[in-house]
XYZ file of C-alpha atoms in Angstrom:
380
model
C 29.891 -25.719 -0.688
C 31.712 -22.849 -2.354
C 29.052 -22.621 -5.040
C 26.267 -22.537 -2.481
C 28.105 -19.776 -0.656
C 28.362 -17.680 -3.810
C 24.682 -18.275 -4.460
C 23.772 -17.153 -0.958
C 25.887 -14.028 -1.208
C 24.328 -13.028 -4.511
C 20.759 -13.397 -3.217
C 19.352 -9.920 -3.970
C 16.433 -10.459 -1.621
C 18.701 -9.702 1.331
C 21.972 -8.473 -0.155
C 23.130 -5.180 1.458
C 24.007 -3.809 -1.975
C 20.576 -2.164 -2.012
C 22.024 0.396 0.440
C 23.843 1.921 -2.519
C 20.538 2.720 -4.233
C 19.447 4.982 -1.372
C 22.579 7.071 -1.040
C 22.070 9.314 -4.097
C 18.602 9.992 -2.687
C 20.153 11.135 0.585
C 22.354 13.593 -1.302
C 19.406 14.763 -3.391
C 17.296 15.406 -0.277
C 19.595 18.171 0.966
C 19.765 19.765 -2.491
C 15.965 19.739 -2.810
C 15.612 21.346 0.601
C 18.195 23.940 -0.425
C 16.265 24.686 -3.612
C 12.970 24.953 -1.706
C 14.578 27.183 0.908
C 16.015 29.391 -1.814
C 12.670 29.775 -3.615
C 10.849 30.731 -0.404
C 13.124 33.639 0.461
C 10.267 36.126 0.006
C 7.840 34.129 2.153
C 9.076 34.250 5.791
C 6.447 31.902 7.238
C 6.924 29.287 4.546
C 10.681 29.679 4.761
C 10.519 28.960 8.501
C 8.480 25.800 7.908
C 10.961 24.532 5.325
C 13.809 25.265 7.739
C 12.091 23.246 10.476
C 11.505 20.303 8.152
C 15.074 20.414 6.845
C 16.511 20.400 10.382
C 14.258 17.486 11.327
C 15.422 15.536 8.267
C 19.048 16.404 9.037
C 18.594 14.966 12.537
C 16.996 11.850 11.044
C 20.056 11.303 8.859
C 22.227 11.855 11.924
C 20.361 9.135 13.833
C 20.571 6.866 10.799
C 24.316 7.410 10.698
C 24.643 6.414 14.356
C 22.631 3.201 13.891
C 24.558 2.277 10.741
C 27.804 2.844 12.626
C 26.543 0.519 15.347
C 25.681 -2.109 12.715
C 29.113 -1.744 11.120
C 30.880 -1.937 14.494
C 28.959 -5.034 15.584
C 29.656 -6.708 12.238
C 33.350 -5.951 12.586
C 33.435 -7.330 16.158
C 31.680 -10.503 15.056
C 34.015 -11.045 12.110
C 37.335 -10.086 13.715
C 36.837 -11.109 17.350
C 33.911 -13.327 18.251
C 33.714 -15.705 15.287
C 37.479 -16.521 15.380
C 37.209 -17.377 19.104
C 34.065 -19.421 18.452
C 35.813 -21.314 15.664
C 38.819 -21.941 17.890
C 36.575 -23.284 20.670
C 34.912 -25.694 18.226
C 38.237 -26.811 16.766
C 39.463 -27.660 20.289
C 36.248 -29.579 21.020
C 34.995 -27.218 23.737
C 31.193 -27.196 23.157
C 30.329 -25.355 26.399
C 32.726 -22.499 25.534
C 31.356 -22.467 21.988
C 27.846 -22.096 23.389
C 28.957 -19.118 25.513
C 30.381 -17.272 22.515
C 27.443 -18.204 20.325
C 25.128 -16.734 22.963
C 27.279 -13.608 23.089
C 26.891 -13.311 19.304
C 23.128 -13.640 19.745
C 23.144 -10.796 22.280
C 25.146 -8.503 19.999
C 22.960 -9.259 17.000
C 19.715 -8.780 18.952
C 21.083 -5.456 20.175
C 21.500 -4.031 16.669
C 18.187 -5.582 15.571
C 16.499 -3.592 18.364
C 18.323 -0.416 17.274
C 17.191 -0.914 13.679
C 13.665 -1.674 14.908
C 13.596 1.658 16.739
C 14.720 3.408 13.550
C 11.861 1.746 11.662
C 9.409 2.938 14.301
C 10.889 6.447 14.287
C 10.641 6.689 10.480
C 7.101 5.358 10.550
C 5.663 6.904 13.718
C 6.842 10.486 13.261
C 5.316 11.050 9.797
C 2.138 9.188 10.749
C 1.637 11.174 13.951
C 2.399 14.420 12.175
C 0.151 13.528 9.255
C -2.733 12.563 11.551
C -2.349 15.692 13.633
C -2.247 18.006 10.654
C -4.852 16.009 8.721
C -7.269 16.428 11.641
C -6.362 20.101 11.857
C -6.839 20.565 8.115
C -10.247 18.862 8.256
C -11.341 21.203 11.044
C -10.075 24.204 9.080
C -11.823 23.045 5.915
C -15.095 22.640 7.807
C -14.700 26.106 9.308
C -13.857 27.591 5.895
C -16.884 25.914 4.317
C -19.086 27.343 7.052
C -17.616 30.806 6.476
C -18.174 30.399 2.730
C -21.851 29.713 3.384
C -22.014 32.751 5.669
C -20.288 34.884 3.056
C -22.675 33.760 0.313
C -25.617 34.627 2.547
C -23.998 37.955 3.335
C -23.591 38.706 -0.385
C -27.188 37.655 -1.021
C -28.426 39.843 1.835
C -26.340 42.739 0.528
C -27.867 42.364 -2.933
C -31.333 42.235 -1.423
C -30.742 45.296 0.766
C -29.369 47.197 -2.246
C -32.579 46.466 -4.098
C -34.659 47.554 -1.131
C -32.633 50.745 -0.779
C -33.092 51.449 -4.472
C -36.862 50.884 -4.209
C -37.157 53.008 -1.081
C -35.110 55.777 -2.681
C -37.387 55.790 -5.730
C -40.436 55.758 -3.492
C -39.063 58.668 -1.462
C -38.374 60.638 -4.631
C -41.894 59.860 -5.758
C -43.343 61.107 -2.470
C -41.254 64.271 -2.643
C -42.241 64.947 -6.241
C -45.897 64.578 -5.397
C -45.805 66.540 -2.173
C -47.803 69.770 -2.490
C -45.090 71.784 -0.758
C -42.294 70.677 -3.077
C -44.022 69.700 -6.290
C -43.230 73.007 -7.988
C -39.813 73.528 -6.482
C -36.965 73.271 -8.960
C -34.776 72.180 -6.038
C -36.788 69.060 -5.064
C -34.047 66.775 -6.255
C -31.478 68.417 -4.015
C -33.219 67.683 -0.738
C -31.125 65.774 1.788
C -32.697 62.605 3.141
C -31.758 63.730 6.611
C -33.871 66.902 6.399
C -36.947 66.598 8.622
C -40.175 66.728 6.671
C -43.555 67.512 8.106
C -45.138 65.080 5.757
C -45.604 61.817 7.698
C -45.262 59.562 4.638
C -42.024 61.219 3.559
C -40.673 61.106 7.095
C -41.606 57.435 7.454
C -40.017 56.572 4.123
C -36.883 58.486 5.059
C -36.707 56.604 8.377
C -37.092 53.351 6.486
C -34.322 54.331 4.098
C -32.042 55.292 6.986
C -32.647 51.891 8.592
C -31.863 50.147 5.330
C -28.633 52.099 4.898
C -27.691 51.245 8.485
C -28.469 47.585 7.818
C -26.372 47.722 4.662
C -23.427 49.110 6.623
C -23.855 46.375 9.207
C -23.865 43.729 6.478
C -20.788 45.267 4.891
C -18.948 45.079 8.231
C -20.151 41.515 8.696
C -18.823 40.569 5.244
C -15.499 42.195 6.022
C -15.195 40.276 9.302
C -16.003 37.012 7.512
C -13.232 37.699 5.000
C -10.779 38.433 7.817
C -11.689 35.112 9.448
C -11.258 33.393 6.089
C -7.813 34.913 5.677
C -6.804 33.764 9.164
C -8.049 30.213 8.552
C -6.426 30.095 5.118
C -3.092 31.043 6.681
C -3.539 28.308 9.289
C -4.410 25.919 6.461
C -1.268 26.952 4.594
C 0.847 26.281 7.684
C -0.702 22.832 8.147
C -0.202 22.008 4.480
C 3.420 23.093 4.704
C 3.873 20.764 7.677
C 2.676 17.940 5.423
C 5.070 18.995 2.670
C 2.436 20.625 0.482
C 2.867 24.132 -0.888
C -0.585 25.771 -1.060
C 0.292 28.140 -3.895
C 1.308 25.956 -6.868
C 0.843 28.784 -9.372
C 3.782 30.713 -7.938
C 5.751 28.011 -6.146
C 5.659 25.015 -8.483
C 9.383 24.445 -8.029
C 8.993 24.122 -4.270
C 5.971 21.832 -4.602
C 7.942 19.527 -6.877
C 10.888 19.496 -4.475
C 8.741 18.645 -1.463
C 7.009 15.853 -3.362
C 10.407 14.330 -4.128
C 11.619 14.766 -0.550
C 8.515 13.052 0.778
C 9.155 10.087 -1.523
C 12.800 9.898 -0.442
C 11.782 9.805 3.220
C 9.392 6.965 2.391
C 12.368 5.186 0.806
C 14.363 5.803 3.982
C 11.637 4.102 6.024
C 11.655 1.172 3.580
C 15.461 1.109 3.782
C 15.379 0.508 7.533
C 12.660 -2.106 7.143
C 14.925 -3.941 4.659
C 17.885 -3.667 7.048
C 15.679 -5.214 9.739
C 14.756 -8.135 7.479
C 18.397 -8.513 6.456
C 19.526 -8.715 10.079
C 16.961 -11.373 10.885
C 18.236 -13.376 7.889
C 21.835 -12.966 9.011
C 20.836 -14.019 12.500
C 19.239 -17.182 11.140
C 22.341 -17.920 9.078
C 24.569 -17.351 12.087
C 22.733 -19.842 14.280
C 21.780 -22.361 11.623
C 24.354 -24.829 13.012
C 23.658 -24.171 16.676
C 22.315 -27.685 17.287
C 25.525 -29.171 15.904
C 27.486 -28.047 18.988
C 26.044 -30.967 20.930
C 27.733 -33.382 18.534
C 31.021 -31.715 17.631
C 32.827 -34.980 17.134
C 30.831 -35.879 14.012
C 29.483 -32.465 12.876
C 32.464 -30.179 13.488
C 33.140 -29.449 9.808
C 29.494 -28.631 9.065
C 29.321 -26.247 12.014
C 32.566 -24.517 11.072
C 31.314 -24.133 7.482
C 28.079 -22.531 8.684
C 30.044 -20.034 10.804
C 32.398 -19.301 7.895
C 29.440 -18.532 5.599
C 27.879 -16.323 8.260
C 31.231 -14.591 8.776
C 31.480 -13.709 5.077
C 27.928 -12.366 5.011
C 28.468 -10.274 8.157
C 31.651 -8.859 6.659
C 29.834 -7.722 3.497
C 26.984 -6.316 5.556
C 29.359 -4.375 7.819
C 31.291 -2.931 4.877
C 28.100 -1.682 3.230
C 26.887 -0.169 6.512
C 30.246 1.585 6.932
C 30.035 3.106 3.462
C 26.417 4.123 4.019
C 27.111 5.785 7.350
C 29.935 7.800 5.774
C 27.467 9.306 3.297
C 24.797 9.854 5.976
C 27.451 11.521 8.096
C 28.082 14.057 5.341
C 24.337 14.654 5.022
C 23.897 15.250 8.738
C 27.044 17.360 9.137
C 27.679 19.563 6.089
C 24.878 19.200 3.554
C 22.527 21.554 5.431
C 24.894 24.469 5.965
C 22.726 26.482 3.560
C 20.285 26.949 6.478
C 22.795 29.328 8.031
C 22.139 31.927 5.285
C 18.890 33.861 4.988
C 17.833 33.460 1.326
C 16.073 36.839 1.313
C 19.428 38.508 2.032
C 20.937 37.283 -1.240
C 21.354 39.618 -4.185
C 19.774 38.622 -7.494
C 23.152 37.532 -8.842
C 23.951 35.479 -5.710
C 20.482 33.911 -5.783
C 20.835 32.971 -9.446
C 24.319 31.561 -8.880
C 23.108 29.337 -6.024
C 20.055 28.225 -7.979
C 22.119 27.231 -11.013
C 24.660 25.452 -8.811
C 21.938 23.380 -7.102
C 20.332 22.447 -10.406
C 23.707 21.423 -11.844
C 24.352 19.136 -8.849
C 20.863 17.631 -9.092
C 21.380 16.836 -12.771
C 24.605 14.980 -11.959
C 23.029 12.686 -9.382
C 21.946 9.248 -10.550
C 22.374 5.696 -9.239
C 25.460 5.175 -11.399
C 26.733 8.756 -11.186
C 28.642 10.870 -8.712
C 26.995 9.402 -5.648
C 27.998 5.868 -6.604
C 31.582 7.024 -6.957
C 31.423 8.560 -3.517
C 30.211 5.284 -1.995
C 33.052 3.237 -3.366
C 35.778 5.550 -2.127
C-alpha cells in the first residue's frame, strides 16, 4: 500500500507541484507591465490604457489569491479537523456518524470546486468578451478606414484631373488673350489678371470656366483634408482598440512594449490554464476522498480499507493545501506591492531616473527563471 501511495503522490498529471511553474510568470507579469508603462511615458493615451490593463491584472491576481487561500484553508480543515473525526467515527464502528462527516467533506470540497470554477470562467470570459467587443470594433473601423481610403484615392484622382483641366484652360485663356486684337500687340498681355472683366465673350467665358475649376479644386482640397481628419480620428480609435487587446500599433517605435504585451498575454493564458488544472485536480482529489464511501455500509469487514483510502486522501489534501498556501503568498505580493509603480507618472521622471528604473527592471527580468529567484521565494 505504501508503494501505491507514493506512486499516486508522484503522478504529475494532477500533482500540485505545477503551481510552482506559474509563480515566476506572476512575478514577471508585473515587471513587464512596469517596463511597458515606463516606455509609454511620452504617450498619455497609451500610458492610460496600460495602466487600466495593469490594474485589471492586479485585481485578477488578488482574486486568485483569495481563491487559493480558500483552497488552502479547506485543505487544512479537512486534514486537521474533519478527517481525524471521520477516522475516529469509523474506528468506533459508527457508520451513520461517518456518513455525516463524509457528507460534510463533500460539501466543503464542492464549495472550493465552485470557487475554482468561477475563477476559470472569469479568466476565460473576460478576455473573450473583451476580445470580441474590440474585434468587432476593429472590424468596423477597418471597414470605415478602407472606405475612406477609396474616397481619398478618388479625391487624389479628381485633384489630378482638375489640375490638368486648370492647366489646359489656363493655356487656352493665354492663347485667347494673345490672339485678341485688343491685346495682341500689348507687351503687358501676360500680366493681365484673370479676374479682370474682358469684353471679349470667349475670353470671359474661358475665365469663368477657369474660376469654376479653381473653385472646384479648392473644394476638392477641403474634401481631401476632411477625409484625412476622419482617417486620423479612426486610426486613433483603432489604436485604442488594439491597445485594449494588448497590441501596440506602432512597432517601429515601441517594439519593447509590443514584446512585453505579447508576453503578458501569454502569461494570462497560462493563468487561465492554471485554474483549469486546479479544477481537474480538485475533481481528482474529490474522487480519491470518496473512493471508499461504499465501504461504510460494511465497516466490520472493510474498516482497514476505508481507513487507508482516507489516509491516502488526507496526504494528498495536505500536499495540495501546502502548495496553494505557497502560491497565494506569491499572488498576494503581486496584488499588493508589485504594482506600486503605477503611483508614479513615468513622464515625470528625469532621464537618469528613467534609465535607472529601466535597468533595474531588466536586471530583475533576467534573474527570473523556473529554478531561479522565484523558486527560492516559493520554498520560503
